[in-house]
Tab-separated table of C-alpha atoms in Angstrom:
chain	number	residue	atom	x	y	z
A	11	MET	CA	0.000	0.000	0.000
A	12	LYS	CA	2.923	2.341	0.681
A	13	ILE	CA	4.204	1.806	-2.846
A	14	LEU	CA	0.826	2.751	-4.319
A	15	LYS	CA	0.802	5.898	-2.178
A	16	TRP	CA	4.204	7.000	-3.482
A	17	ILE	CA	3.367	6.090	-7.090
A	18	LEU	CA	0.202	8.208	-6.932
A	19	PHE	CA	2.117	11.036	-5.242
A	20	VAL	CA	4.760	11.042	-7.987
A	21	ILE	CA	2.179	10.905	-10.779
A	22	PHE	CA	0.134	13.768	-9.331
A	23	SER	CA	3.247	15.841	-8.648
A	24	VAL	CA	4.592	15.392	-12.175
A	25	ALA	CA	1.197	16.220	-13.687
A	26	SER	CA	0.974	19.335	-11.538
A	27	VAL	CA	4.449	20.509	-12.482
A	28	LEU	CA	3.826	19.891	-16.188
A	29	SER	CA	0.549	21.802	-16.123
A	30	LEU	CA	2.093	24.755	-14.325
A	31	VAL	CA	5.099	24.762	-16.694
A	32	VAL	CA	2.700	25.013	-19.633
A	33	VAL	CA	1.015	27.973	-17.927
A	34	TYR	CA	4.406	29.617	-17.378
A	35	PHE	CA	5.496	29.182	-21.004
A	36	MET	CA	2.175	30.374	-22.409
A	37	TYR	CA	2.199	33.458	-20.184
A	38	ASN	CA	5.783	34.342	-21.096
A	39	ASN	CA	5.400	33.762	-24.835
A	40	LEU	CA	1.822	34.828	-25.475
A	41	SER	CA	0.995	37.051	-22.475
A	42	PHE	CA	-2.174	35.246	-21.459
A	43	ILE	CA	-3.007	32.491	-19.003
A	44	ASP	CA	-4.742	29.329	-20.174
A	45	TYR	CA	-7.097	28.694	-17.259
A	46	PRO	CA	-7.785	24.959	-17.814
A	47	TYR	CA	-4.082	24.295	-17.253
A	48	VAL	CA	-4.108	26.417	-14.094
A	49	ILE	CA	-7.121	24.546	-12.746
A	50	SER	CA	-5.682	21.127	-13.597
A	51	GLY	CA	-2.339	22.073	-12.052
A	52	LEU	CA	-4.006	23.131	-8.821
A	53	VAL	CA	-6.229	20.036	-8.732
A	54	PHE	CA	-3.245	17.735	-9.259
A	55	LEU	CA	-1.335	19.649	-6.570
A	56	ILE	CA	-4.204	19.147	-4.116
A	57	PHE	CA	-4.369	15.435	-4.976
A	58	ALA	CA	-0.603	15.149	-4.458
A	59	LEU	CA	-0.864	16.786	-1.044
A	60	ILE	CA	-3.764	14.534	-0.059
A	61	THR	CA	-1.864	11.390	-1.052
A	62	TYR	CA	1.267	12.618	0.712
A	63	ASN	CA	-0.621	13.227	3.968
A	64	TYR	CA	-2.621	9.977	3.777
A	65	LYS	CA	-1.774	7.648	6.676
A	66	VAL	CA	-1.286	4.053	5.570
A	67	LYS	CA	-2.492	1.568	8.173
């Protein structure tokens, strides 16, 4: 169960970082923010924090 926790944490963290990197590049190159990427980045960040704080019995 601990392995599943860390696999989910890594997947959610990578997805969050990728989404926020896309937002950063789009804002720097095109001067606007693509809100679906912001929302997905924040949702994946919340999921990563939830899985990180989950206590395995």
